[in-house]
Structure formats: structure tokens, C-alpha cells
mmCIF file of C-alpha atoms and ligand atoms in Angstrom:
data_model
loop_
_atom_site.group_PDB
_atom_site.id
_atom_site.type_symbol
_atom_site.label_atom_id
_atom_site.label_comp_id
_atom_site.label_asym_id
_atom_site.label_seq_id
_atom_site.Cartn_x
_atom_site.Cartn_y
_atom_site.Cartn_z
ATOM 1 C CA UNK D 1 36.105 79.325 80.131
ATOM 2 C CA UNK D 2 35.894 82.489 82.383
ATOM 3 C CA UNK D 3 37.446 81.681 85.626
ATOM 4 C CA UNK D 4 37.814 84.524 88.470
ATOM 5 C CA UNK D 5 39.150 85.138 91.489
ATOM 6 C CA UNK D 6 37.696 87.266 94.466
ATOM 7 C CA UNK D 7 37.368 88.378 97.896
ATOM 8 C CA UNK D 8 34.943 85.718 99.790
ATOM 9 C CA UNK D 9 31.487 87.672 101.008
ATOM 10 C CA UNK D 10 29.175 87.042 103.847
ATOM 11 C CA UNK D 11 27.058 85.437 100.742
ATOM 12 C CA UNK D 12 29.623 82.632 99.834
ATOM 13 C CA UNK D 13 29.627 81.608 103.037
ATOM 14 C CA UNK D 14 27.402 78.162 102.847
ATOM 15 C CA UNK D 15 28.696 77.896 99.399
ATOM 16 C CA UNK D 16 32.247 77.687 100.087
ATOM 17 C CA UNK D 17 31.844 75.745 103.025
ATOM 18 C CA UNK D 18 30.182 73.133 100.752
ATOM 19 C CA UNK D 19 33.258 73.303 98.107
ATOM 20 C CA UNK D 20 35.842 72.674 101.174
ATOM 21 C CA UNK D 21 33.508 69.672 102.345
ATOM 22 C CA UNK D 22 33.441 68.238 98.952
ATOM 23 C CA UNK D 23 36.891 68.804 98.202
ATOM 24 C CA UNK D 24 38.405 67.323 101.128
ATOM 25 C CA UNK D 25 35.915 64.455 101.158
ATOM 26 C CA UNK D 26 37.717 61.455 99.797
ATOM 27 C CA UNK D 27 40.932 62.968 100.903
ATOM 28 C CA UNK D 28 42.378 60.011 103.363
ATOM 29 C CA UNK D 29 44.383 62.017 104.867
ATOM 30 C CA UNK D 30 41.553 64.777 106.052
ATOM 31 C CA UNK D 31 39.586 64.364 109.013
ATOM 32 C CA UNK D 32 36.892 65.866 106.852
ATOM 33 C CA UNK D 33 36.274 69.255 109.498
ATOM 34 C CA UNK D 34 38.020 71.648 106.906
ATOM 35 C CA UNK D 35 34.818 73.211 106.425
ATOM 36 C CA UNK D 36 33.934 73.543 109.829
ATOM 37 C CA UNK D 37 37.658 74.870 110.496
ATOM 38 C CA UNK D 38 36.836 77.479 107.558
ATOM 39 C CA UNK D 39 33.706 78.829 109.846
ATOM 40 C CA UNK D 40 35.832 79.030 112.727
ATOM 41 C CA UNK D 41 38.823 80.702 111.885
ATOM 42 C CA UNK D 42 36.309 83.324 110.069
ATOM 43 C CA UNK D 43 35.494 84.122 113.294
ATOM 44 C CA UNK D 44 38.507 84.425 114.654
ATOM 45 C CA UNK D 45 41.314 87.459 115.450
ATOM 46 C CA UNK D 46 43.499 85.417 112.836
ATOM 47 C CA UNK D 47 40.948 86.344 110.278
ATOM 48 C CA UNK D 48 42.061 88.500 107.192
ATOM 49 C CA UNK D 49 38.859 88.745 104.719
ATOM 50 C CA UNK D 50 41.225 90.293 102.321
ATOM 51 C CA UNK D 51 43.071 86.989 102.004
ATOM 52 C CA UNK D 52 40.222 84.775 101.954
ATOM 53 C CA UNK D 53 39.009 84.109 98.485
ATOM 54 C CA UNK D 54 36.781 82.024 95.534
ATOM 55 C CA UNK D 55 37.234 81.043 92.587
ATOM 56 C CA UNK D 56 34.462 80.876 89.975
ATOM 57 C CA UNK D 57 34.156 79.429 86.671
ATOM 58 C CA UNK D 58 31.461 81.496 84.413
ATOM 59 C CA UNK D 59 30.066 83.022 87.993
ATOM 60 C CA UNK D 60 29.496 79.903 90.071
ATOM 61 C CA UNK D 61 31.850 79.371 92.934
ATOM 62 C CA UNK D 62 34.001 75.898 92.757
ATOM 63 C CA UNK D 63 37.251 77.145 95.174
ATOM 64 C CA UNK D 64 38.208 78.177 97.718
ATOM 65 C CA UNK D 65 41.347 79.155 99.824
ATOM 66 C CA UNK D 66 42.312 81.259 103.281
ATOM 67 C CA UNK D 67 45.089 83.220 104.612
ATOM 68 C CA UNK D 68 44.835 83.718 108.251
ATOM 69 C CA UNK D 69 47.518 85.040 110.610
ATOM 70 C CA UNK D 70 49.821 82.664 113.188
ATOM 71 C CA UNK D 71 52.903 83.711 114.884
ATOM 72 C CA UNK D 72 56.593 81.918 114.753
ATOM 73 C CA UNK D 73 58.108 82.217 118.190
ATOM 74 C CA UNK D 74 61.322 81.747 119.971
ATOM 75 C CA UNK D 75 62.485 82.312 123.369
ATOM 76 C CA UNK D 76 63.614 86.142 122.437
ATOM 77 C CA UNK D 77 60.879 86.855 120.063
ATOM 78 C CA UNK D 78 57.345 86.373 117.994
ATOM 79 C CA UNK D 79 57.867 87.114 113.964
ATOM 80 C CA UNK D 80 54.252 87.131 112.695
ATOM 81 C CA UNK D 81 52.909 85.188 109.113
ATOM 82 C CA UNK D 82 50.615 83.586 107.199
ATOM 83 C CA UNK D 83 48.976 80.319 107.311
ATOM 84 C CA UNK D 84 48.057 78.894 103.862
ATOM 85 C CA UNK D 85 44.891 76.464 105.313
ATOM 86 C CA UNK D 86 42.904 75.144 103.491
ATOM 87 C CA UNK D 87 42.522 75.552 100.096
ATOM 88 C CA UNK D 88 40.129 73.423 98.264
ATOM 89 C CA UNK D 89 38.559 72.921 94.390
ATOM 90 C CA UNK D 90 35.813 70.735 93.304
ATOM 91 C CA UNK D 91 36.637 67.387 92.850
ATOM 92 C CA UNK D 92 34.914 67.823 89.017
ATOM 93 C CA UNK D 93 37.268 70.800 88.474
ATOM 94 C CA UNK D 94 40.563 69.965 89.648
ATOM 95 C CA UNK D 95 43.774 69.580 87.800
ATOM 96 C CA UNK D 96 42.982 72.324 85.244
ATOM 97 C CA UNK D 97 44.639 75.344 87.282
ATOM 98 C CA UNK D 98 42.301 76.530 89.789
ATOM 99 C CA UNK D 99 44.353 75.568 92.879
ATOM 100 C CA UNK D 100 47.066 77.420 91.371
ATOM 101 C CA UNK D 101 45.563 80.445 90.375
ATOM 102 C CA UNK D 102 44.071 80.888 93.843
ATOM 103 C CA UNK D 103 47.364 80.461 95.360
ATOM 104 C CA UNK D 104 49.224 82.903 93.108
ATOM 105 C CA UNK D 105 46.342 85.408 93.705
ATOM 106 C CA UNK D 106 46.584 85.101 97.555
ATOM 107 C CA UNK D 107 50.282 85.319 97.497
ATOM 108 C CA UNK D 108 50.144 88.675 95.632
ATOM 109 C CA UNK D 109 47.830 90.193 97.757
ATOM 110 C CA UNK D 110 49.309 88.965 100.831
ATOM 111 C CA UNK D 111 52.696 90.845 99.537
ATOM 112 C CA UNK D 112 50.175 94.026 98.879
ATOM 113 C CA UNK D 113 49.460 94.097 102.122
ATOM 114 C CA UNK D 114 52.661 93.967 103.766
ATOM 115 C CA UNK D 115 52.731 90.250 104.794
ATOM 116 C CA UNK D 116 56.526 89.050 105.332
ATOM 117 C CA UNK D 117 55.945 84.946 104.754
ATOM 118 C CA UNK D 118 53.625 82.359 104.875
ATOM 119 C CA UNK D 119 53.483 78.694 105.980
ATOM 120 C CA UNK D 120 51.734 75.608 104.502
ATOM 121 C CA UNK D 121 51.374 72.163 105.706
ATOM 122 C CA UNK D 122 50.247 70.045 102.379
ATOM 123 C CA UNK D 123 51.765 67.954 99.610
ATOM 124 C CA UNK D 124 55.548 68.288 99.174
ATOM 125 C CA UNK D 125 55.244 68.342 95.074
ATOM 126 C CA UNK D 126 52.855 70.738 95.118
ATOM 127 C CA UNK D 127 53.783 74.433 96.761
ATOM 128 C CA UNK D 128 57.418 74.286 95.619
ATOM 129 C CA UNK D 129 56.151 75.613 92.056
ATOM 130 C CA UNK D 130 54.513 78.739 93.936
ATOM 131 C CA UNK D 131 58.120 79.238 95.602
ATOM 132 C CA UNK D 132 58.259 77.075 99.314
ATOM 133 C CA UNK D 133 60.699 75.721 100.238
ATOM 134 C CA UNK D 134 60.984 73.368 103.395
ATOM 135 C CA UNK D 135 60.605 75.791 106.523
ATOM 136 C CA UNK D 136 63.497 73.733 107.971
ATOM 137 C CA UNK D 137 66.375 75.853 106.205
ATOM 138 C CA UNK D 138 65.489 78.284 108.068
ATOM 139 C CA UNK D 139 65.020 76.861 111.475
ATOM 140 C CA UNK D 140 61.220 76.922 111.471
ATOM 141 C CA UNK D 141 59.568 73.894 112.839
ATOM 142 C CA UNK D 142 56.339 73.000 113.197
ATOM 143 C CA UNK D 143 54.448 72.391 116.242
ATOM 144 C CA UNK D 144 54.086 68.702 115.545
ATOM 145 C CA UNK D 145 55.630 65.734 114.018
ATOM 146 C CA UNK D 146 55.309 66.022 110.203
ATOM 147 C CA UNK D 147 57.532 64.774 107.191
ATOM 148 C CA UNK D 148 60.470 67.988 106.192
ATOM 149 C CA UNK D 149 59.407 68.208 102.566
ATOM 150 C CA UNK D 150 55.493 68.920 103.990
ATOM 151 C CA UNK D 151 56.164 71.305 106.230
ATOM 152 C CA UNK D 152 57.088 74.612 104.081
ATOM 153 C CA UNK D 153 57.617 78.520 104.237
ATOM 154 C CA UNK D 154 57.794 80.948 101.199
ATOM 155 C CA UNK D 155 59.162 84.521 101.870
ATOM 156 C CA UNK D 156 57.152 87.521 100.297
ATOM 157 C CA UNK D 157 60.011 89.648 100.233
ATOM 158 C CA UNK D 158 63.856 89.064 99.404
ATOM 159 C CA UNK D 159 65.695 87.403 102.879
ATOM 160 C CA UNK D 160 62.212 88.109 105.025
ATOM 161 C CA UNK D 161 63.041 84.777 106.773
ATOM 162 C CA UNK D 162 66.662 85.415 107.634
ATOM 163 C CA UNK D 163 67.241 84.831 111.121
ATOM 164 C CA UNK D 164 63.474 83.943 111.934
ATOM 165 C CA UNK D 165 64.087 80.779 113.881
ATOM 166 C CA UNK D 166 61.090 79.189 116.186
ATOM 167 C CA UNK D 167 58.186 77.368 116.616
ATOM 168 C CA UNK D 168 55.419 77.912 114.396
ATOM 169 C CA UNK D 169 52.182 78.547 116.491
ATOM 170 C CA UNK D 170 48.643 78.507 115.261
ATOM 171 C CA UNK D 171 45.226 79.650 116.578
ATOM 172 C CA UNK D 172 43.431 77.134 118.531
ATOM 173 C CA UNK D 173 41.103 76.601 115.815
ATOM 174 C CA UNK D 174 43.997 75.541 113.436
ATOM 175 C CA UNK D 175 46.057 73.439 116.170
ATOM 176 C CA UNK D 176 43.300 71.163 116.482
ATOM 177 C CA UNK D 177 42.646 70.628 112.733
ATOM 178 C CA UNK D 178 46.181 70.285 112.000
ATOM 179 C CA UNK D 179 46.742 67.390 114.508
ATOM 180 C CA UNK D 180 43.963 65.706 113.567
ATOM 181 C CA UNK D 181 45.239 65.453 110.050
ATOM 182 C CA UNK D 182 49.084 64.403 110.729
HETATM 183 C C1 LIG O 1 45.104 70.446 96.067
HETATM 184 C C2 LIG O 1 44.062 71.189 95.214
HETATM 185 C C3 LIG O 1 43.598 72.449 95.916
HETATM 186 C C4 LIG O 1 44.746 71.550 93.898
HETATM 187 O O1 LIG O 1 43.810 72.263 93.117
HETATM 188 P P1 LIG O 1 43.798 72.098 91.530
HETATM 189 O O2 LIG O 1 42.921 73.152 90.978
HETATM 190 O O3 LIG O 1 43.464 70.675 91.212
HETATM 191 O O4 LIG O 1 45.330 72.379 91.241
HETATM 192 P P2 LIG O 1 45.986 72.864 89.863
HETATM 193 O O5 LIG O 1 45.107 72.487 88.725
HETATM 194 O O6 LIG O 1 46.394 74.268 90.017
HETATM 195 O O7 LIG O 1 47.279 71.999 89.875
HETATM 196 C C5 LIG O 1 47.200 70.614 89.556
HETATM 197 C C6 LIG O 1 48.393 69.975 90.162
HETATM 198 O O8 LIG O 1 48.172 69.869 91.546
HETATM 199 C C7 LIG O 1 48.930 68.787 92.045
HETATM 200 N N1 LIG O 1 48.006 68.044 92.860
HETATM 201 C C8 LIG O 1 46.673 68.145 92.906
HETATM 202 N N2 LIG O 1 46.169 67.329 93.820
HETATM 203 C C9 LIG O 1 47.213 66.696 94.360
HETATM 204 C C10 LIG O 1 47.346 65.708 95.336
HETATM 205 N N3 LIG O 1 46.276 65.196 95.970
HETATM 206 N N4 LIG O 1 48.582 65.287 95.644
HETATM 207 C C11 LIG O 1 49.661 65.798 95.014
HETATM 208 N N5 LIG O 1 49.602 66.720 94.070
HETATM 209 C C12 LIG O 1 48.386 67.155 93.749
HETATM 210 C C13 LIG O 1 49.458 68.031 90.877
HETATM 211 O O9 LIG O 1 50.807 68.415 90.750
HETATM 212 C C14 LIG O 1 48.656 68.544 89.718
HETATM 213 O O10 LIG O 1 49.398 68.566 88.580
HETATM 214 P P3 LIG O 1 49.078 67.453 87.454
HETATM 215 O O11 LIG O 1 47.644 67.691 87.047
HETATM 216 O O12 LIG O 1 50.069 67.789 86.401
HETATM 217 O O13 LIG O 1 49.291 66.122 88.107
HETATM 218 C C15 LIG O 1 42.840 70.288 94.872
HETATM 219 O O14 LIG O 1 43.309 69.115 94.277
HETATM 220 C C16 LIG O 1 41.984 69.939 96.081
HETATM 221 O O15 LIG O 1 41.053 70.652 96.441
HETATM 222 N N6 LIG O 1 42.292 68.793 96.709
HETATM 223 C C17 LIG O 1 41.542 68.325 97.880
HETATM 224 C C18 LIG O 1 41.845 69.163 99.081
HETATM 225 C C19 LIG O 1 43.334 69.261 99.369
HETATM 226 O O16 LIG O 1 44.048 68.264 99.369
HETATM 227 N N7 LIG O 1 43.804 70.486 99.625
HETATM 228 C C20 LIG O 1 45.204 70.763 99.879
HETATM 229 C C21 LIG O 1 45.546 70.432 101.274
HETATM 230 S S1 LIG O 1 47.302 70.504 101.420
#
């Protein structure tokens, strides 16, 4: 099986939208607007295309995941990351690597391109294999009430999240998906 991973274009757009609507369908915890989030945040100054990619098996699109910039702030300063949001596979192709092979990809070209850390909101036995850790040991806290273990941060570079202590802030396009789904 021949599975890729690439920059999204302008022509995946309906596409991928479709794969994030599918994939989040039957997810109870999703207020099922990740593909409408995906459209807005395209549009948006958090918007990196570089870190917003597919995944195909044998040339047909079945994933999807997005990088897009927020800011961790404290009363002396803003540090600026990455938001890992969303990232979705086909319900019929799940659980055979995808997910993970998106996430690795995005990781090393966020790194490429100079990013210092990212942040991800999702399932507490998942990320840790890709490196987070809970954003808490190092004093970053999300905007909302959400479990420790979900709430995570991996550092692109050696100590990039030493002494970055705040609140994590996200577009308004985010905020409002987020809180719907805690
Ligand atoms: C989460 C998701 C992107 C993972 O993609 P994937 O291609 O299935 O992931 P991989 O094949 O790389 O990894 C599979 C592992 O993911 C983990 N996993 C997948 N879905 C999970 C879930 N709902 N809860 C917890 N762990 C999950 C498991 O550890 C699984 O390993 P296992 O097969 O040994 O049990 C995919 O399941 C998906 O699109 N889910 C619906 C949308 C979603 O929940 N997105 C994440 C929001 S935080």
C-alpha cells in the first residue's frame, strides 16, 4: 500500500473538509464543526499552508491534519507556537498508521521551519508516543478547564520550553471550537 504525505492545495479543499467531517462524526466528544473550523482557520493570519497536510493511500486523500500558529502569554511576555488541531483519518482507515505518520511529518517540518513547540488538546494515550508531555510541567495552562494528561506541549528543540510559563491563547476561530468540545 502506497501511502503519502503532502502539502494540502486549494484542490483538496472540499475533499479534506469531507475526511475531517467523517472522521470526527461519531466522535462523542466533537461538536462535529471540525470541518468548518478547518475552512476558517485557512483563512486566517494563524494559517501556515506549509503545515497543513493529506495523507493519501494509492493517490486518494483519506487524512488530514493542521498546524496553525497561537501565542502563550504571561504578564511580561508572548512566546509564540503551534496548535496541533485537528487531525483526522477515515473512519475505514484508521488504526493502521496514518494518524501517526501525519503527525511525525508535521512535526518535522514544523522544526524545518523554525517552530519552537507545539500544543495539542486530544487523547492523553495518544501524543505521548510523538514526544508530549503534559504542558503543565512547564507552567502552560490552557485557557479552559480540561483534564492535565489532555492538555500537552512537545518542544521542537532541546529546553525550547524552559521558562515559557502562561496562558495558552488561540485564534478566535479555535477558542470557540475548543470550548465547544471540553
Ligand atoms: C485520532 C486519529 C487521527 C488517529 O489516526 P489513526 O490513523 O487511526 O492513528 P494511528 O494508526 O497512527 O494510531 C493508532 C493508535 O491511535 C490511538 N487511537 C486512535 N483513536 C483513538 C481514540 N479515539 N482514543 C484513543 N486512542 C486512539 C490508539 O493508540 C491506536 O493504537 P491501537 O490501534 O494500537 O489501539 C483517528 O483515529 C481519527 O481521525 N479519529 C477521529 C478524530 C479524532 O479524534 N481526532 C483527534 C482529536 S484529538
Amino acid at each position: 500500500m502506497n501511502i503519502i504525505v503532502r502539502q494540502e492545495t486549494e484542490q483538496d479543499y472540499e475533499l479534506a473538509e469531507d475526511i475531517v467531517e467523517r472522521a470526527f462524526r461519531n466522535e462523542e466528544f466533537s461538536d462535529h464543526t471540525e470541518h468548518i473550523l478547518i475552512s476558517r482557520l485557512r483563512k486566517s493570519d494563524a494559517f501556515i499552508p506549509e503545515l497543513c497536510l493529506v495523507a493519501e493511500i494509492e493517490g486518494h486523500p483519506v487524512g488530514h491534519i493542521m498546524l496553525t500558529r497561537l501565542s502563550i502569554v504571561n504578564d511580561k511576555r508572548t512566546y509564540d507556537s503551534l496548535a496541533l488541531a485537528p487531525v483526522s483519518v477515515l473512519p475505514e482507515h484508521q488504526r493502521i498508521g496514518i494518524g501517526g505518520m501525519m503527525i511525525k511529518e508535521s512535526i518535522k517540518i514544523a522544526k524545518k521551519l523554525g517552530h519552537k513547540s507545539v500544543i495539542v488538546l486530544g487523547h492523553g494515550n495518544y501524543y505521548p508516543k510523538f514526544g508530549f508531555m503534559p504542558a503543565s510541567r512547564w507552567g502552560i495552562k490552557p485557557p479552559f478547564d480540561v483534564p492535565d494528561e489532555s492538555f500537552m506541549a512537545l518542544e521542537l528543540e532541546d529546553y525550547a520550553l524552559t521558562g515559557t510559563q502562561g496562558i495558552v491563547v488561540y485564534g478566535e476561530e479555535f477558542l470557540i471550537q475548543q470550548m465547544n468540545e471540553v
